């Protein structure tokens, strides 16, 4: 599975990176990006990051 972040809505809170740093990281411009595929072992934490995003801009498909 792949995660994606809609940068236009991201408020740069850093929560997704804190919850699942294997998939999400903050970029120099202050937004999150998904830089890694969501493998089976990361599905739980990536889903938690998605569900915890305060502005719901993370998609996993
Ligand atoms: S949790 Fe949501 S708002 Fe916060 S940095 Fe990640 S994508 Fe952006």
CSV table of C-alpha atoms and ligand atoms in Angstrom, one decimal:
chain,number,residue,atom,x,y,z
A,1,UNK,CA,0.0,0.0,0.0
A,2,UNK,CA,1.0,3.6,-0.5
A,3,UNK,CA,0.4,6.6,1.7
A,4,UNK,CA,0.1,10.1,0.4
A,5,UNK,CA,-0.2,13.5,2.0
A,6,UNK,CA,-2.2,16.4,0.6
A,7,UNK,CA,0.2,19.1,1.3
A,8,UNK,CA,-2.3,21.9,0.7
A,9,UNK,CA,-4.1,21.0,3.8
A,10,UNK,CA,-1.2,19.8,6.0
A,11,UNK,CA,-0.6,22.1,9.0
A,12,UNK,CA,2.8,20.7,9.7
A,13,UNK,CA,2.1,19.4,13.2
A,14,UNK,CA,4.5,16.5,12.9
A,15,UNK,CA,2.2,14.0,14.4
A,16,UNK,CA,2.4,11.5,11.5
A,17,UNK,CA,6.1,11.5,11.7
A,18,UNK,CA,6.0,10.9,15.4
A,19,UNK,CA,3.6,8.0,15.1
A,20,UNK,CA,5.1,6.3,12.0
A,21,UNK,CA,8.5,7.7,11.0
A,22,UNK,CA,9.1,4.8,8.7
A,23,UNK,CA,6.6,6.2,6.3
A,24,UNK,CA,6.2,9.9,7.1
A,25,UNK,CA,8.7,12.6,7.4
A,26,UNK,CA,8.7,16.4,7.6
A,27,UNK,CA,10.3,18.3,4.7
A,28,UNK,CA,12.3,21.5,4.8
A,29,UNK,CA,9.2,23.5,3.8
A,30,UNK,CA,7.4,22.3,7.0
A,31,UNK,CA,5.0,19.8,5.5
A,32,UNK,CA,4.8,16.1,5.8
A,33,UNK,CA,5.5,13.7,3.0
A,34,UNK,CA,5.1,10.0,2.6
A,35,UNK,CA,8.5,8.7,1.5
A,36,UNK,CA,8.1,5.0,1.9
A,37,UNK,CA,5.7,2.3,1.0
A,38,UNK,CA,3.3,0.9,3.6
A,39,UNK,CA,4.4,-2.7,3.9
A,40,UNK,CA,2.5,-5.2,6.1
A,41,UNK,CA,4.6,-4.5,9.1
A,42,UNK,CA,3.9,-0.8,8.9
A,43,UNK,CA,0.2,-0.9,8.2
A,44,UNK,CA,-1.0,-0.5,11.8
A,45,UNK,CA,1.2,2.5,12.6
A,46,UNK,CA,0.6,4.2,9.2
A,47,UNK,CA,-3.1,3.8,9.7
A,48,UNK,CA,-2.9,5.2,13.2
A,49,UNK,CA,-1.0,8.2,11.8
A,50,UNK,CA,-3.7,8.7,9.1
A,51,UNK,CA,-6.4,8.5,11.7
A,52,UNK,CA,-4.6,10.9,14.0
A,53,UNK,CA,-4.0,13.6,11.5
A,54,UNK,CA,-5.9,16.6,12.8
A,55,UNK,CA,-6.9,17.8,9.3
A,56,UNK,CA,-7.3,14.4,7.7
A,57,UNK,CA,-5.0,14.9,4.7
A,58,UNK,CA,-3.4,11.5,4.8
A,59,UNK,CA,-4.6,8.8,2.4
A,60,UNK,CA,-3.5,5.2,2.4
A,61,UNK,CA,-4.5,3.0,-0.6
B,1,LIG,S1,-0.4,14.7,11.0
B,1,LIG,FE1,-1.4,15.6,9.2
B,1,LIG,S2,-1.2,17.9,9.5
B,1,LIG,FE2,0.2,16.8,10.9
B,1,LIG,S3,2.2,16.9,9.7
B,1,LIG,FE3,1.1,14.9,9.3
B,1,LIG,S4,-0.1,15.3,7.4
B,1,LIG,FE4,0.5,17.3,8.3
